[in-house]
Amino acid sequence: MKKFLTRKGILVLLLSFILFLAACGSTEETTKEEPAAEDNTEQTDEGNEEAITEGETEEEGSGEAGDKLVIGFSQVGAESEWRTANTKSIQDAIKEAGHELKFSDGQQKQENQIKAIRSFITQKVDAIVFSPVVETGFETVMQEAKDAGIPIFLADRAVDAEDDSLWVTFLGSDFVEEGRKAGQWLIDEMADQEGPINIVELQGTVGSAPAIDRKEGFEEIIGSDDKFEIIKSQTGDFTRAKGKEVMEAFLKSDGENIDVLYAHNDDMAIGAIQAIEEYGLKPAEDITIIGVDAVKGAFEAMADGKMNVTIECNPLFGPQLVDLIEQHFAGVELEKRIAVEESMYTMDQAAELLPTREY
Ligand code: AHR
């Protein structure tokens, strides 16, 4: 019995040992695999997060085009019809793409825009869309954004800065070209007219890219014919009220001598038209009126025979801008300068095109 039990015992012990080893093996595998799998997942997640954060810090755009972004948008203000349309286009495009928008209206003041950008940096937004009221004086705050790893997308207006690594790309109109178009239209229109042809100019905001460039482009073209002379040039700050006020002053000093008004935007031209009518002259007949933007108000004035021409400056680039931001976060290298395509419209096209105008 003792002998049998011993053999049986040995057999049982052996079997138990084999079973025990098998059980140990599978437990070991489970123990090894499970935590390992968990660790990998955590590391991958953290790795991705770190990579995205690092990528942003180095402005490499390592996010995905489909990621939800938080976008801070520092707009110039609400000074014109054009600006209202531009603000809406950008806001709508950001929201429609599913991104979060933080909006700030700079009220045409540089200090407000600097504050807004600093606040976007503190809030750690993913990207900043910035339309600078003036060309200079933004380098420090743009450098702060760069140091914080937040890419800046210049929209509509450029900055005059040496270091172009401060922004990813600049999407906007070619303002010099707009000025040239205005000048060329005038040269063609007045080809048979003898000089002197006296021009008064309503400039945009002092120091702003469109005011500087539209003046430059216009002067470049009319400078080729000395029958044209700019007899007065002053800022109307891109607003109707200021355009009217400054035109009143021009009329007071030069009245009947004024042949042409070149306004850097339609709002100032529309304000000036009121001043001309109140003064007792006929806009577009006694004084040729040139505006820029091609807003609805200009089409209405042209359809009423009160304005001669408007050079298009297209504000509806919100979807294109958002597309560029997404491309950047998908790692696409963008051109530093991307121009918006535009045209020019005259009085005789106004009535037909007015119903189709989107802004
Ligand atoms: O920067 C674009 C210009 O700014 C538009 O021509 C003008 O209307 C606006 O205020």
CSV table of C-alpha atoms and ligand atoms in Angstrom, one decimal:
chain,number,residue,atom,x,y,z
A,1,MET,CA,0.0,0.0,0.0
A,2,LYS,CA,2.9,2.1,1.0
A,3,LYS,CA,4.7,1.2,-2.2
A,4,PHE,CA,1.5,1.8,-4.4
A,5,LEU,CA,0.7,5.1,-2.6
A,6,THR,CA,4.3,6.2,-3.2
A,7,ARG,CA,4.0,5.4,-6.9
A,8,LYS,CA,0.6,7.0,-7.1
A,9,GLY,CA,1.8,9.9,-5.0
A,10,ILE,CA,4.7,10.4,-7.3
A,11,LEU,CA,2.4,10.3,-10.3
A,12,VAL,CA,0.0,12.8,-8.7
A,13,LEU,CA,2.9,15.0,-7.7
A,14,LEU,CA,4.4,14.9,-11.2
A,15,LEU,CA,1.0,15.7,-12.8
A,16,SER,CA,0.4,18.5,-10.3
A,17,PHE,CA,3.9,19.8,-11.0
A,18,ILE,CA,3.3,19.8,-14.8
A,19,LEU,CA,-0.1,21.5,-14.3
A,20,PHE,CA,1.5,24.0,-11.9
A,21,LEU,CA,4.3,24.8,-14.4
A,22,ALA,CA,1.7,25.2,-17.2
A,23,ALA,CA,-0.3,27.5,-15.0
A,24,CYS,CA,2.8,29.5,-14.0
A,25,GLY,CA,3.7,29.9,-17.7
A,26,SER,CA,0.4,31.2,-18.8
A,27,THR,CA,0.2,33.6,-15.7
A,28,GLU,CA,3.6,34.9,-16.5
A,29,GLU,CA,2.7,35.5,-20.1
A,30,THR,CA,-0.5,37.3,-19.1
A,31,THR,CA,1.3,39.3,-16.5
A,32,LYS,CA,4.0,40.2,-18.9
A,33,GLU,CA,1.7,41.0,-21.9
A,34,GLU,CA,-1.0,43.0,-20.2
A,35,PRO,CA,1.0,45.7,-18.4
A,36,ALA,CA,3.3,45.9,-21.5
A,37,ALA,CA,0.3,46.5,-23.7
A,38,GLU,CA,-1.0,49.2,-21.3
A,39,ASP,CA,2.4,50.8,-21.1
A,40,ASN,CA,2.7,51.0,-24.9
A,41,THR,CA,-0.7,52.7,-25.2
A,42,GLU,CA,0.2,55.3,-22.6
A,43,GLN,CA,3.6,55.9,-24.1
A,44,THR,CA,2.2,56.2,-27.6
A,45,ASP,CA,-0.4,58.7,-26.4
A,46,GLU,CA,2.1,60.7,-24.5
A,47,GLY,CA,4.5,60.4,-27.4
A,48,ASN,CA,2.0,61.8,-29.8
A,49,GLU,CA,1.0,64.6,-27.5
A,50,GLU,CA,4.6,65.5,-26.9
A,51,ALA,CA,5.4,65.3,-30.6
A,52,ILE,CA,2.5,67.6,-31.4
A,53,THR,CA,3.5,70.1,-28.7
A,54,GLU,CA,7.1,70.0,-29.8
A,55,GLY,CA,6.1,70.3,-33.4
A,56,GLU,CA,4.1,73.4,-32.6
A,57,THR,CA,7.0,74.8,-30.6
A,58,GLU,CA,9.2,74.5,-33.6
A,59,GLU,CA,6.4,75.7,-35.9
A,60,GLU,CA,6.7,72.5,-37.9
A,61,GLY,CA,2.9,72.0,-38.1
A,62,SER,CA,2.8,68.4,-36.9
A,63,GLY,CA,-1.0,68.4,-36.3
A,64,GLU,CA,-3.5,66.8,-38.6
A,65,ALA,CA,-5.6,68.9,-41.0
A,66,GLY,CA,-8.7,67.3,-39.4
A,67,ASP,CA,-7.7,68.3,-35.8
A,68,LYS,CA,-9.9,70.9,-34.0
A,69,LEU,CA,-7.8,74.0,-33.6
A,70,VAL,CA,-8.2,77.0,-31.3
A,71,ILE,CA,-7.6,80.0,-33.5
A,72,GLY,CA,-7.2,83.6,-32.2
A,73,PHE,CA,-8.1,86.2,-34.7
A,74,SER,CA,-7.0,89.8,-34.2
A,75,GLN,CA,-8.9,92.0,-36.7
A,76,VAL,CA,-8.2,95.6,-37.5
A,77,GLY,CA,-11.6,97.0,-36.6
A,78,ALA,CA,-15.0,97.6,-38.2
A,79,GLU,CA,-14.1,100.7,-40.2
A,80,SER,CA,-15.6,99.8,-43.6
A,81,GLU,CA,-18.1,97.7,-45.5
A,82,TRP,CA,-15.1,95.7,-46.7
A,83,ARG,CA,-13.9,95.0,-43.2
A,84,THR,CA,-17.4,93.8,-42.1
A,85,ALA,CA,-17.5,91.3,-45.0
A,86,ASN,CA,-13.9,90.2,-44.3
A,87,THR,CA,-14.6,89.6,-40.6
A,88,LYS,CA,-17.7,87.5,-41.4
A,89,SER,CA,-15.9,85.5,-44.0
A,90,ILE,CA,-13.0,84.5,-41.7
A,91,GLN,CA,-15.3,83.9,-38.6
A,92,ASP,CA,-17.7,81.7,-40.6
A,93,ALA,CA,-14.9,79.7,-42.2
A,94,ILE,CA,-13.2,79.0,-38.9
A,95,LYS,CA,-16.5,77.9,-37.3
A,96,GLU,CA,-17.7,75.9,-40.3
A,97,ALA,CA,-14.4,74.0,-40.4
A,98,GLY,CA,-15.1,73.0,-36.7
A,99,HIS,CA,-12.4,75.0,-35.1
A,100,GLU,CA,-12.7,77.2,-32.0
A,101,LEU,CA,-12.5,81.0,-32.6
A,102,LYS,CA,-11.3,83.6,-30.2
A,103,PHE,CA,-12.0,87.0,-31.8
A,104,SER,CA,-10.7,90.4,-31.0
A,105,ASP,CA,-11.7,93.7,-32.7
A,106,GLY,CA,-8.7,96.0,-32.5
A,107,GLN,CA,-10.8,99.2,-33.2
A,108,GLN,CA,-8.1,100.4,-35.5
A,109,LYS,CA,-5.6,100.7,-32.5
A,110,GLN,CA,-2.2,99.0,-32.5
A,111,GLU,CA,-2.1,98.8,-28.7
A,112,ASN,CA,-5.4,96.8,-28.7
A,113,GLN,CA,-4.0,94.4,-31.2
A,114,ILE,CA,-0.8,93.9,-29.2
A,115,LYS,CA,-2.9,93.2,-26.1
A,116,ALA,CA,-5.1,90.7,-28.0
A,117,ILE,CA,-2.1,88.8,-29.3
A,118,ARG,CA,-0.6,88.6,-25.8
A,119,SER,CA,-3.9,87.3,-24.5
A,120,PHE,CA,-4.0,84.7,-27.2
A,121,ILE,CA,-0.5,83.6,-26.2
A,122,THR,CA,-1.5,83.3,-22.6
A,123,GLN,CA,-4.6,81.3,-23.6
A,124,LYS,CA,-2.2,79.0,-25.6
A,125,VAL,CA,-4.2,79.1,-28.8
A,126,ASP,CA,-3.0,76.8,-31.6
A,127,ALA,CA,-2.7,79.6,-34.3
A,128,ILE,CA,-3.1,83.3,-34.6
A,129,VAL,CA,-4.8,85.1,-37.5
A,130,PHE,CA,-3.6,88.7,-37.6
A,131,SER,CA,-4.5,91.6,-39.8
A,132,PRO,CA,-2.2,94.4,-38.6
A,133,VAL,CA,-3.7,97.9,-38.6
A,134,VAL,CA,-0.2,99.4,-39.4
A,135,GLU,CA,2.9,97.9,-40.9
A,136,THR,CA,5.4,98.5,-38.2
A,137,GLY,CA,5.8,98.0,-34.5
A,138,PHE,CA,4.5,94.4,-34.1
A,139,GLU,CA,7.8,92.5,-34.2
A,140,THR,CA,8.2,92.2,-30.4
A,141,VAL,CA,4.7,90.6,-29.9
A,142,MET,CA,5.1,88.4,-33.0
A,143,GLN,CA,8.4,87.2,-31.6
A,144,GLU,CA,6.6,86.4,-28.3
A,145,ALA,CA,4.1,84.3,-30.2
A,146,LYS,CA,6.9,82.6,-32.1
A,147,ASP,CA,8.8,81.8,-28.8
A,148,ALA,CA,5.5,80.3,-27.4
A,149,GLY,CA,5.3,78.1,-30.5
A,150,ILE,CA,2.2,79.7,-31.9
A,151,PRO,CA,2.2,80.2,-35.7
A,152,ILE,CA,0.9,83.5,-37.0
A,153,PHE,CA,-1.0,83.8,-40.3
A,154,LEU,CA,-1.1,87.3,-41.7
A,155,ALA,CA,-4.4,88.1,-43.3
A,156,ASP,CA,-5.2,91.0,-45.6
A,157,ARG,CA,-2.4,93.3,-44.4
A,158,ALA,CA,1.3,92.8,-44.2
A,159,VAL,CA,3.9,93.8,-41.6
A,160,ASP,CA,7.1,95.6,-42.6
A,161,ALA,CA,9.6,93.4,-40.7
A,162,GLU,CA,13.0,92.0,-41.6
A,163,ASP,CA,12.5,88.5,-40.1
A,164,ASP,CA,9.9,86.7,-42.1
A,165,SER,CA,10.1,83.7,-39.9
A,166,LEU,CA,7.7,85.6,-37.6
A,167,TRP,CA,4.8,84.5,-39.7
A,168,VAL,CA,3.9,81.4,-41.7
A,169,THR,CA,2.3,83.1,-44.7
A,170,PHE,CA,0.7,86.3,-45.7
A,171,LEU,CA,-2.6,85.9,-47.6
A,172,GLY,CA,-4.0,89.2,-49.0
A,173,SER,CA,-4.5,91.5,-51.9
A,174,ASP,CA,-1.7,93.1,-53.9
A,175,PHE,CA,-2.4,96.7,-52.9
A,176,VAL,CA,0.3,98.1,-55.1
A,177,GLU,CA,-1.3,96.5,-58.1
A,178,GLU,CA,-4.7,97.9,-57.0
A,179,GLY,CA,-3.1,101.4,-57.0
A,180,ARG,CA,-1.7,100.7,-60.5
A,181,LYS,CA,-5.0,99.6,-61.8
A,182,ALA,CA,-6.6,102.8,-60.5
A,183,GLY,CA,-3.8,104.9,-62.1
A,184,GLN,CA,-4.1,103.0,-65.4
A,185,TRP,CA,-7.9,103.4,-65.5
A,186,LEU,CA,-7.4,107.2,-65.1
A,187,ILE,CA,-4.8,107.4,-67.8
A,188,ASP,CA,-7.0,105.6,-70.3
A,189,GLU,CA,-10.1,107.5,-69.3
A,190,MET,CA,-8.5,110.9,-69.7
A,191,ALA,CA,-6.4,110.0,-72.7
A,192,ASP,CA,-8.0,112.7,-74.8
A,193,GLN,CA,-8.2,115.3,-72.1
A,194,GLU,CA,-5.6,118.1,-71.8
A,195,GLY,CA,-3.8,118.9,-68.5
A,196,PRO,CA,-3.5,119.9,-65.9
A,197,ILE,CA,-5.7,117.3,-64.3
A,198,ASN,CA,-5.9,118.0,-60.6
A,199,ILE,CA,-6.3,115.0,-58.3
A,200,VAL,CA,-7.2,115.0,-54.6
A,201,GLU,CA,-6.4,111.8,-52.7
A,202,LEU,CA,-8.1,110.3,-49.7
A,203,GLN,CA,-5.5,108.1,-48.1
A,204,GLY,CA,-6.3,105.1,-45.9
A,205,THR,CA,-5.0,104.8,-42.3
A,206,VAL,CA,-1.6,106.4,-41.9
A,207,GLY,CA,1.1,103.7,-41.8
A,208,SER,CA,-1.2,100.9,-43.0
A,209,ALA,CA,-0.1,98.6,-45.9
A,210,PRO,CA,-3.1,99.4,-48.2
A,211,ALA,CA,-2.6,103.2,-47.7
A,212,ILE,CA,1.2,103.0,-48.4
A,213,ASP,CA,0.9,100.6,-51.3
A,214,ARG,CA,-2.2,102.0,-53.1
A,215,LYS,CA,-0.5,105.4,-53.1
A,216,GLU,CA,2.7,103.9,-54.4
A,217,GLY,CA,1.0,102.0,-57.2
A,218,PHE,CA,-1.2,104.9,-58.3
A,219,GLU,CA,1.8,107.4,-58.3
A,220,GLU,CA,3.9,104.9,-60.3
A,221,ILE,CA,1.4,104.9,-63.1
A,222,ILE,CA,0.2,108.5,-63.3
A,223,GLY,CA,3.8,109.7,-62.8
A,224,SER,CA,4.4,108.7,-66.5
A,225,ASP,CA,2.3,111.6,-67.6
A,226,ASP,CA,2.9,115.1,-66.1
A,227,LYS,CA,-0.6,116.4,-66.9
A,228,PHE,CA,-1.7,114.6,-63.7
A,229,GLU,CA,-1.0,116.3,-60.5
A,230,ILE,CA,-2.0,115.3,-56.9
A,231,ILE,CA,-2.9,118.7,-55.4
A,232,LYS,CA,-4.1,117.5,-52.1
A,233,SER,CA,-3.6,114.2,-50.2
A,234,GLN,CA,-4.8,113.5,-46.7
A,235,THR,CA,-5.9,110.5,-44.6
A,236,GLY,CA,-9.6,109.7,-44.2
A,237,ASP,CA,-8.8,106.7,-42.1
A,238,PHE,CA,-10.8,104.3,-44.4
A,239,THR,CA,-14.1,105.6,-42.9
A,240,ARG,CA,-17.1,107.3,-44.5
A,241,ALA,CA,-17.3,110.0,-41.8
A,242,LYS,CA,-13.6,110.9,-42.2
A,243,GLY,CA,-13.8,110.7,-46.0
A,244,LYS,CA,-16.7,113.2,-46.0
A,245,GLU,CA,-15.0,115.5,-43.5
A,246,VAL,CA,-11.7,115.6,-45.4
A,247,MET,CA,-13.4,116.1,-48.8
A,248,GLU,CA,-15.3,119.0,-47.3
A,249,ALA,CA,-11.9,120.6,-46.5
A,250,PHE,CA,-10.6,119.8,-50.0
A,251,LEU,CA,-13.6,121.5,-51.6
A,252,LYS,CA,-13.3,124.5,-49.3
A,253,SER,CA,-9.7,125.1,-50.3
A,254,ASP,CA,-9.8,124.0,-54.0
A,255,GLY,CA,-13.5,123.7,-54.9
A,256,GLU,CA,-13.9,124.0,-58.7
A,257,ASN,CA,-10.2,123.1,-59.4
A,258,ILE,CA,-10.7,119.5,-58.4
A,259,ASP,CA,-11.0,117.1,-61.4
A,260,VAL,CA,-10.5,113.7,-59.8
A,261,LEU,CA,-10.9,112.1,-56.4
A,262,TYR,CA,-8.8,109.0,-55.8
A,263,ALA,CA,-10.0,107.4,-52.6
A,264,HIS,CA,-8.1,104.4,-51.1
A,265,ASN,CA,-11.4,102.7,-50.3
A,266,ASP,CA,-15.1,102.9,-51.4
A,267,ASP,CA,-16.3,104.0,-47.9
A,268,MET,CA,-14.2,107.2,-48.1
A,269,ALA,CA,-15.4,107.8,-51.7
A,270,ILE,CA,-19.0,107.4,-50.6
A,271,GLY,CA,-18.5,109.9,-47.8
A,272,ALA,CA,-16.8,112.3,-50.2
A,273,ILE,CA,-19.7,111.9,-52.7
A,274,GLN,CA,-22.0,113.3,-50.0
A,275,ALA,CA,-19.7,116.2,-49.4
A,276,ILE,CA,-19.5,116.9,-53.2
A,277,GLU,CA,-23.3,116.9,-53.5
A,278,GLU,CA,-23.7,119.2,-50.5
A,279,TYR,CA,-21.1,121.5,-52.0
A,280,GLY,CA,-23.3,121.7,-55.1
A,281,LEU,CA,-21.2,119.7,-57.6
A,282,LYS,CA,-22.1,116.5,-59.4
A,283,PRO,CA,-20.0,113.5,-58.4
A,284,ALA,CA,-18.8,111.4,-61.4
A,285,GLU,CA,-19.5,114.4,-63.7
A,286,ASP,CA,-17.8,117.4,-62.3
A,287,ILE,CA,-15.4,115.3,-60.3
A,288,THR,CA,-14.3,111.8,-61.5
A,289,ILE,CA,-14.5,109.4,-58.6
A,290,ILE,CA,-12.2,106.4,-58.2
A,291,GLY,CA,-12.6,104.0,-55.2
A,292,VAL,CA,-11.1,100.7,-54.2
A,293,ASP,CA,-12.8,97.5,-52.7
A,294,ALA,CA,-15.9,97.0,-55.0
A,295,VAL,CA,-18.3,96.9,-52.1
A,296,LYS,CA,-22.1,97.0,-52.7
A,297,GLY,CA,-22.2,100.7,-51.6
A,298,ALA,CA,-19.9,101.5,-54.5
A,299,PHE,CA,-22.0,99.5,-57.0
A,300,GLU,CA,-25.1,101.4,-55.8
A,301,ALA,CA,-23.3,104.7,-56.2
A,302,MET,CA,-22.1,103.7,-59.7
A,303,ALA,CA,-25.6,102.5,-60.7
A,304,ASP,CA,-26.9,105.9,-59.5
A,305,GLY,CA,-24.3,107.6,-61.8
A,306,LYS,CA,-22.3,109.0,-58.8
A,307,MET,CA,-19.1,107.1,-59.0
A,308,ASN,CA,-17.0,106.1,-62.0
A,309,VAL,CA,-14.9,103.0,-61.0
A,310,THR,CA,-14.0,100.8,-58.2
A,311,ILE,CA,-10.9,98.5,-58.1
A,312,GLU,CA,-11.7,95.2,-56.5
A,313,CYS,CA,-10.2,94.1,-53.2
A,314,ASN,CA,-11.7,90.8,-52.3
A,315,PRO,CA,-12.4,90.3,-48.6
A,316,LEU,CA,-14.0,86.8,-48.9
A,317,PHE,CA,-10.9,84.7,-48.4
A,318,GLY,CA,-11.9,83.1,-45.1
A,319,PRO,CA,-12.2,79.6,-46.6
A,320,GLN,CA,-8.8,79.9,-48.3
A,321,LEU,CA,-7.2,81.1,-45.1
A,322,VAL,CA,-8.6,78.2,-43.0
A,323,ASP,CA,-7.4,75.8,-45.7
A,324,LEU,CA,-3.9,77.2,-45.5
A,325,ILE,CA,-3.9,77.0,-41.6
A,326,GLU,CA,-5.0,73.3,-41.9
A,327,GLN,CA,-2.3,72.6,-44.5
A,328,HIS,CA,0.3,74.1,-42.2
A,329,PHE,CA,-0.8,71.8,-39.4
A,330,ALA,CA,-0.7,68.9,-41.8
A,331,GLY,CA,3.0,69.7,-42.4
A,332,VAL,CA,2.7,71.4,-45.8
A,333,GLU,CA,5.3,74.1,-46.4
A,334,LEU,CA,3.5,77.2,-47.5
A,335,GLU,CA,4.6,80.1,-49.7
A,336,LYS,CA,5.4,83.2,-47.7
A,337,ARG,CA,3.1,85.3,-49.9
A,338,ILE,CA,-0.3,84.2,-51.3
A,339,ALA,CA,-2.2,86.8,-53.3
A,340,VAL,CA,-6.0,87.0,-53.7
A,341,GLU,CA,-7.2,87.4,-57.3
A,342,GLU,CA,-9.2,90.5,-58.1
A,343,SER,CA,-10.7,92.6,-60.9
A,344,MET,CA,-12.0,96.1,-61.6
A,345,TYR,CA,-15.6,97.4,-62.2
A,346,THR,CA,-16.9,100.5,-64.0
A,347,MET,CA,-20.1,102.5,-63.9
A,348,ASP,CA,-21.6,100.8,-67.0
A,349,GLN,CA,-21.3,97.3,-65.4
A,350,ALA,CA,-22.8,98.3,-62.0
A,351,ALA,CA,-26.6,97.8,-62.5
A,352,GLU,CA,-26.1,94.4,-64.0
A,353,LEU,CA,-23.6,93.2,-61.4
A,354,LEU,CA,-25.1,94.8,-58.3
A,355,PRO,CA,-27.6,91.9,-57.5
A,356,THR,CA,-24.7,89.4,-57.7
A,357,ARG,CA,-22.4,91.2,-55.3
A,358,GLU,CA,-21.7,89.2,-52.1
A,359,TYR,CA,-20.4,92.1,-50.1
B,1,AHR,O1,-6.9,96.3,-45.7
B,1,AHR,C1,-7.9,96.4,-46.6
B,1,AHR,C2,-8.6,97.7,-46.6
B,1,AHR,O2,-9.0,98.0,-45.2
B,1,AHR,C3,-9.8,97.9,-47.4
B,1,AHR,O3,-9.6,98.4,-48.6
B,1,AHR,C4,-10.5,99.0,-46.6
B,1,AHR,O4,-11.8,99.2,-46.9
B,1,AHR,C5,-10.3,98.4,-45.2
B,1,AHR,O5,-10.7,99.2,-44.2
